[in-house]
Every structure is written in C-alpha cells, then in structure tokens.
Coordinates of C-alpha atoms in Angstrom, one line a residue:
X1 CA -3.0 -35.0 -16.5
X2 CA -3.2 -31.7 -14.7
X3 CA -0.6 -29.1 -15.4
X4 CA 1.6 -28.4 -12.5
X5 CA 1.9 -24.9 -11.1
X6 CA 5.2 -23.3 -11.9
X7 CA 7.4 -22.7 -8.9
X8 CA 9.4 -19.6 -9.2
X9 CA 13.0 -19.3 -7.9
X10 CA 12.3 -16.8 -5.1
X11 CA 14.8 -15.9 -2.4
X12 CA 12.5 -17.0 0.5
X13 CA 15.4 -17.9 2.8
X14 CA 17.2 -14.6 2.2
X15 CA 13.9 -12.7 2.7
X16 CA 13.3 -14.4 6.0
X17 CA 16.8 -13.7 7.3
X18 CA 16.6 -10.1 6.2
X19 CA 13.2 -9.7 7.7
X20 CA 14.3 -11.1 11.1
X21 CA 17.4 -8.9 11.0
X22 CA 15.3 -5.8 10.4
X23 CA 12.7 -6.7 13.0
X24 CA 15.5 -7.3 15.5
X25 CA 17.0 -3.9 14.8
X26 CA 13.7 -2.1 15.3
X27 CA 12.6 -4.1 18.4
X28 CA 16.0 -3.3 19.8
X29 CA 15.3 0.4 19.2
X30 CA 11.8 0.4 20.5
X31 CA 12.4 -1.6 23.7
X32 CA 16.1 -2.3 24.5
X33 CA 17.3 1.2 23.7
X34 CA 14.9 3.0 26.1
X35 CA 15.7 0.5 28.8
X36 CA 19.4 1.1 28.3
X37 CA 18.9 4.8 28.5
X38 CA 16.7 4.5 31.6
X39 CA 19.3 2.5 33.5
X40 CA 22.2 4.5 32.2
X41 CA 23.9 1.6 30.4
X42 CA 23.6 3.2 26.9
X43 CA 25.0 6.7 26.1
X44 CA 22.5 9.3 24.8
X45 CA 24.8 10.4 21.9
X46 CA 25.0 6.8 20.7
X47 CA 21.2 6.5 20.8
X48 CA 21.0 9.4 18.3
X49 CA 23.5 7.6 16.0
X50 CA 21.4 4.4 16.3
X51 CA 18.2 6.3 15.5
X52 CA 19.8 8.1 12.5
X53 CA 21.2 4.8 11.1
X54 CA 17.7 3.3 11.1
X55 CA 16.3 6.0 8.7
X56 CA 17.8 4.3 5.5
X57 CA 17.1 0.9 7.0
X58 CA 13.4 1.9 7.1
X59 CA 13.5 2.0 3.3
X60 CA 14.9 -1.5 3.1
X61 CA 12.2 -2.4 5.6
X62 CA 9.5 -1.1 3.2
X63 CA 11.1 -2.9 0.3
X64 CA 10.8 -6.2 2.1
X65 CA 7.1 -5.5 2.6
X66 CA 6.9 -4.6 -1.1
X67 CA 8.2 -8.1 -2.0
X68 CA 5.3 -9.6 -0.1
X69 CA 2.8 -7.2 -1.7
X70 CA 3.8 -8.5 -5.2
X71 CA 3.9 -12.2 -4.0
X72 CA 7.7 -12.2 -4.5
X73 CA 8.5 -13.0 -0.8
X74 CA 7.6 -16.7 -1.0
X75 CA 5.9 -19.1 -3.5
X76 CA 3.4 -19.9 -0.8
X77 CA 0.5 -17.4 -0.6
X78 CA 0.1 -17.8 3.2
X79 CA 3.8 -17.2 3.8
X80 CA 3.6 -14.0 1.7
X81 CA 0.7 -12.8 3.7
X82 CA 2.0 -13.7 7.1
X83 CA 5.4 -12.0 6.6
X84 CA 3.8 -9.0 5.0
X85 CA 1.5 -8.5 8.0
X86 CA 4.2 -9.4 10.6
X87 CA 6.6 -6.8 9.1
X88 CA 3.9 -4.2 8.9
X89 CA 3.0 -4.5 12.6
X90 CA 6.6 -3.5 13.5
X91 CA 6.6 -0.9 10.6
X92 CA 3.6 0.7 12.2
X93 CA 1.0 0.6 9.4
X94 CA -1.6 -2.1 8.4
X95 CA -0.5 -4.4 5.6
X96 CA -3.8 -4.0 3.8
X97 CA -3.3 -0.2 3.5
X98 CA 0.3 -0.6 2.1
X99 CA -0.8 -3.4 -0.3
X100 CA -3.8 -1.6 -1.6
X101 CA -2.1 1.8 -2.0
X102 CA 0.9 0.3 -3.8
X103 CA -1.2 -1.8 -6.2
X104 CA -3.3 1.2 -7.0
X105 CA -0.1 3.1 -7.8
X106 CA 0.8 0.3 -10.3
X107 CA -2.7 0.4 -11.8
X108 CA -2.9 4.2 -12.1
X109 CA 0.8 5.1 -12.5
X110 CA 1.2 8.6 -13.9
X111 CA -2.5 9.2 -14.2
X112 CA -4.4 12.0 -12.4
X113 CA -3.8 11.7 -8.7
X114 CA -0.5 9.8 -9.1
X115 CA 1.6 12.6 -10.8
X116 CA 1.8 15.0 -7.9
X117 CA 4.7 17.1 -9.3
X118 CA 2.7 18.6 -12.2
X119 CA 0.7 21.8 -11.7
X120 CA -2.9 21.2 -12.6
X121 CA -4.4 24.4 -14.0
X122 CA -7.9 22.8 -14.0
X123 CA -7.9 22.1 -10.3
X124 CA -9.9 24.3 -7.9
X125 CA -6.8 24.4 -5.6
X126 CA -4.5 27.4 -6.2
X127 CA -0.9 26.9 -7.3
X128 CA 0.5 27.7 -3.8
X129 CA -1.7 25.0 -2.3
X130 CA -0.7 22.5 -4.9
X131 CA 3.0 23.4 -4.3
X132 CA 2.6 23.0 -0.5
X133 CA 0.9 19.7 -1.1
X134 CA 3.7 18.5 -3.3
X135 CA 6.4 19.2 -0.8
X136 CA 4.4 17.6 2.0
X137 CA 3.9 14.5 -0.2
X138 CA 7.6 14.1 -1.1
X139 CA 8.9 14.6 2.4
X140 CA 6.6 12.8 4.9
X141 CA 3.1 12.2 3.6
X142 CA 3.5 8.6 2.3
X143 CA 4.1 7.1 5.8
X144 CA 1.7 9.5 7.5
X145 CA -1.0 8.5 5.1
X146 CA -0.4 4.8 5.7
X147 CA -0.5 5.1 9.5
X148 CA -3.3 7.7 9.6
X149 CA -5.5 5.8 7.1
X150 CA -5.1 2.6 9.1
X151 CA -6.1 4.3 12.3
X152 CA -9.1 6.1 10.7
X153 CA -10.4 2.9 9.0
X154 CA -10.2 1.0 12.3
X155 CA -13.2 3.2 13.4
X156 CA -16.8 2.2 12.5
X157 CA -17.4 2.6 8.8
X158 CA -20.5 4.6 9.3
X159 CA -18.3 7.3 10.8
X160 CA -15.5 7.2 8.2
X161 CA -17.3 6.7 4.9
X162 CA -19.0 10.1 4.8
X163 CA -15.6 11.8 5.4
X164 CA -13.9 9.7 2.8
X165 CA -16.7 10.3 0.2
X166 CA -16.2 14.1 0.6
X167 CA -12.5 14.0 -0.2
X168 CA -12.3 11.4 -3.1
X169 CA -11.2 13.3 -6.2
X170 CA -9.4 10.9 -8.5
X171 CA -10.0 7.3 -9.7
X172 CA -6.9 6.1 -7.8
X173 CA -8.5 7.2 -4.6
X174 CA -11.9 5.8 -5.5
X175 CA -10.2 2.4 -6.3
X176 CA -8.3 2.4 -3.0
X177 CA -11.3 3.0 -0.8
X178 CA -13.6 0.7 -2.8
X179 CA -11.1 -2.2 -2.2
X180 CA -10.2 -1.5 1.4
X181 CA -13.8 -1.1 2.6
X182 CA -14.5 -4.8 1.8
X183 CA -15.6 -6.4 5.1
X184 CA -12.9 -9.0 5.2
X185 CA -10.2 -6.4 4.5
X186 CA -11.5 -4.1 7.3
X187 CA -11.6 -7.0 9.7
X188 CA -7.9 -7.8 9.0
X189 CA -7.0 -4.2 9.2
X190 CA -8.6 -3.7 12.6
X191 CA -6.7 -6.8 13.9
X192 CA -3.5 -5.4 12.6
X193 CA -4.2 -2.0 14.2
X194 CA -4.7 -3.7 17.6
X195 CA -1.2 -5.4 17.3
X196 CA 0.4 -2.2 16.1
X197 CA -0.9 -0.3 19.1
X198 CA 0.1 -3.2 21.4
X199 CA 3.7 -2.7 20.0
X200 CA 3.9 1.1 19.9
X201 CA 2.1 2.2 23.1
X202 CA 4.6 0.4 25.4
X203 CA 7.4 1.7 23.3
X204 CA 6.2 5.3 23.7
X205 CA 5.8 4.8 27.4
X206 CA 9.3 3.3 27.8
X207 CA 10.9 6.3 25.9
X208 CA 9.4 8.7 28.4
X209 CA 11.5 11.9 28.5
X210 CA 13.6 10.5 25.6
X211 CA 10.6 10.8 23.3
X212 CA 12.5 13.0 20.7
X213 CA 14.4 9.9 19.7
X214 CA 11.2 8.0 18.8
X215 CA 9.7 11.0 17.0
X216 CA 13.0 11.5 15.0
X217 CA 13.0 7.8 13.9
X218 CA 9.4 8.0 12.7
X219 CA 10.0 11.3 10.9
X220 CA 13.1 10.0 9.2
X221 CA 11.2 6.9 8.2
X222 CA 8.5 9.1 6.7
X223 CA 11.1 11.1 4.8
X224 CA 13.1 8.2 3.3
X225 CA 10.0 6.4 2.1
X226 CA 8.3 9.5 0.7
X227 CA 11.3 11.1 -0.8
X228 CA 12.9 8.0 -2.3
X229 CA 9.7 6.5 -3.7
X230 CA 8.7 9.7 -5.6
X231 CA 12.2 10.1 -7.1
X232 CA 11.6 7.3 -9.6
X233 CA 8.8 9.2 -11.2
X234 CA 9.5 12.9 -10.8
X235 CA 9.2 14.5 -14.2
X236 CA 8.7 11.3 -16.1
X237 CA 6.1 11.0 -18.9
X238 CA 2.5 10.7 -17.9
X239 CA -0.4 8.3 -18.8
X240 CA 2.0 5.3 -19.0
X241 CA 1.8 2.6 -16.4
X242 CA 5.4 1.6 -17.0
X243 CA 6.7 5.2 -16.7
X244 CA 9.6 5.2 -14.2
X245 CA 13.3 5.9 -14.2
X246 CA 16.1 3.3 -13.8
X247 CA 18.5 5.1 -11.5
X248 CA 22.1 4.2 -10.9
X249 CA 23.4 3.5 -7.4
X250 CA 26.7 1.8 -6.3
X251 CA 26.1 -2.0 -6.3
X252 CA 26.3 -2.4 -2.5
X253 CA 23.8 0.4 -2.0
X254 CA 21.5 -1.0 -4.7
X255 CA 21.6 -4.4 -3.0
X256 CA 21.0 -2.8 0.4
X257 CA 17.8 -1.2 -1.0
X258 CA 16.8 -4.6 -2.7
X259 CA 17.5 -3.1 -6.1
X260 CA 14.5 -0.8 -6.0
X261 CA 16.4 1.6 -8.2
X262 CA 15.7 -0.8 -11.1
X263 CA 12.3 0.8 -11.1
X264 CA 11.1 0.8 -14.7
X265 CA 12.1 -2.9 -14.7
X266 CA 10.0 -3.4 -11.7
X267 CA 7.0 -1.7 -13.3
X268 CA 7.3 -3.8 -16.4
X269 CA 7.9 -7.0 -14.5
X270 CA 6.3 -6.7 -11.1
X271 CA 6.5 -10.4 -10.6
X272 CA 10.3 -10.3 -10.8
X273 CA 11.9 -10.8 -7.3
X274 CA 14.4 -8.2 -6.1
X275 CA 17.4 -10.5 -6.5
X276 CA 16.6 -11.1 -10.2
X277 CA 16.0 -7.4 -11.2
X278 CA 19.6 -6.8 -12.5
X279 CA 19.5 -9.9 -14.7
X280 CA 16.0 -8.9 -15.9
X281 CA 17.3 -5.6 -16.9
X282 CA 20.2 -7.2 -18.8
X283 CA 17.9 -9.6 -20.8
X284 CA 15.4 -6.9 -21.5
X285 CA 18.0 -4.6 -23.1
X286 CA 17.0 -1.8 -20.7
X287 CA 19.3 1.1 -19.9
X288 CA 20.0 3.4 -17.0
X289 CA 18.5 6.9 -17.2
X290 CA 20.4 8.9 -14.6
X291 CA 22.0 9.0 -11.2
X292 CA 19.7 8.3 -8.3
X293 CA 21.2 11.1 -6.2
X294 CA 20.9 13.7 -8.9
X295 CA 17.3 12.6 -9.7
X296 CA 16.3 12.6 -6.0
X297 CA 17.8 16.0 -5.5
X298 CA 15.9 17.4 -8.5
X299 CA 12.7 16.9 -6.7
X300 CA 13.4 20.1 -4.7
X301 CA 12.7 21.9 -8.0
X302 CA 9.1 21.8 -7.1
X303 CA 6.0 21.8 -9.3
X304 CA 6.5 21.3 -13.0
X305 CA 4.4 22.7 -15.9
X306 CA 1.7 20.3 -17.3
X307 CA 2.9 17.9 -20.0
X308 CA 1.2 16.6 -23.1
X309 CA 1.7 13.0 -22.1
X310 CA 4.7 12.4 -24.3
X311 CA 7.4 14.7 -23.1
X312 CA 9.7 13.7 -20.2
X313 CA 12.0 15.9 -18.2

C-alpha cells in the first residue's frame, strides 16, 4: 500500500482572498485612479493619500508572493505557481527572479554577498563605496534589482551572459544566475515580462502629467521592501543560515504583514505558513529579540566592523 502524501493545513482560501484584495487595490491605482484624475472625479490630494497608503501594502503584497515561493500558498504545486506568477505581474517583477533570489538568500544567509552591512577590508572596493552601496541596498535596491534583472534577462542570453560574468563576485550571485539561466526558467521569465509590460505601459500612459504619483508608488514600494527585509538581519551573527531576529510588532500590524516579523522562526521552519508562525514560535520555545521599529531604525547606523562569526550586535 502506497503511503499517502501529507496534506498540510494551509490557509489557501485566506491567501486567495488577500491576493484578490491586494490585486484590486493596485489595479485601481494603476487604471481607475488616473481615469478619475483625468475626468476630474477624483481630487489630486486624495490620490496622494491613496498612493502613500499603498507603500506598506506593497510589503504585504511581497509577503503573499513569499508564501508562494515557499510552497505555503496552497497544497497544489500548480496553484502555488499560478498565484505567484499572477501576483508578480501586478507587482512588476518576474516570479522566477523573486523566487530564485529569495531561495538563494535562504541558502547563503549571512555568508559573503548576503551580509551587506559589514565592512569588508579585503574587498577591492573602498569603504566609501561599500557604504554608498549599503545605503542603496537598504533603501531601494531590492525591488530595482528584481525589476531590472527581469528586464535584462528578457534579452538574448548571448548579450547578457558576458555582462553577468564580469560582475559575479560571490557564490550567492553565481548560484542565482546559474539557476535562472536554465532555458525553461528564461522562457517563463520572458513570458512574464511581456505581461508585466502589457500591464505597466498602459498605466504609465494613463497617468500622463500625473506621473509623479506612479513614480512615488514605485519608490515607496522599493523602500518598504528593501528597508524592512534587511532589518531582520542587520548586525546579526554571520555564517549561520538561521541567523535572523524575531522582532516585536503590535498583533494587528504583525498580522497585516503576515507575521514576517517572526523571522528567525521562518528561517528555521520555511515550510511553516504565515498563519502558523506564532504557534510555531510558542512550541519551539523561541523568544523575541527586540522591537521591530528600533531594529529597523538602527540600520541608519551604516556599515559595521567585521565580526568573527559569533558576535551579534
């Protein structure tokens, strides 16, 4: 008798409802809002409030995609993949790029190339350049990398591979490009880029003279994703794949961000769905490390001195 495959208790219905709600919000912003501005039925000041409110929603948006990346969106592989790609088209970056870069983060967590806040005296890059790179990475670089890499890789590989090979410096980068240059991955990526452009080009055209609203939304999305994601690791011990902070947030805010602040729990149990992270923390005997707000703010402290692999800030 064949053993049956264990079916996990995943919040698929909740994930679909949340995904549809988020997609509706952003479709409204990209298409209904500029039409409302064009015909004078929506006040300009309210449009800015709407745009500002979607900054933090973008982080929830990313966390829904994250559930798909880890196979926690649905028990069905095809559903995970479909919703991940669908969400990413509205998000503006190919699913394959987000999936590969995030899985490489888990594989190489706190190894060279994934501990951007530590000054590297052995690097050929001067300290000022490393500092500039650090601030760029924690403010906007994550989303820009996802979008830019997707657009670049949609071009013929014979054009992009020589460029990529020149800039690969760490194993995490080598692993990323080795995986994403697989023919079937590139084929999917190029299809997704087509649909992303089909979504965003009409939106850009509709905004017309109101383009600062669209730019503001994309920059705020870049900031929330880059700044929040790095906060869980800033100053934590290196060379440990489970190295991350559990950061406190008010319960409603934690739920709004799909409990991503239970971050060390996530690294230890990446197959645990977002709704079960609080329970997983309880049964694991884990503890909170510090306040999310205080830890996130500490990132403005800039580059830290190299650590010996054991010390944490």
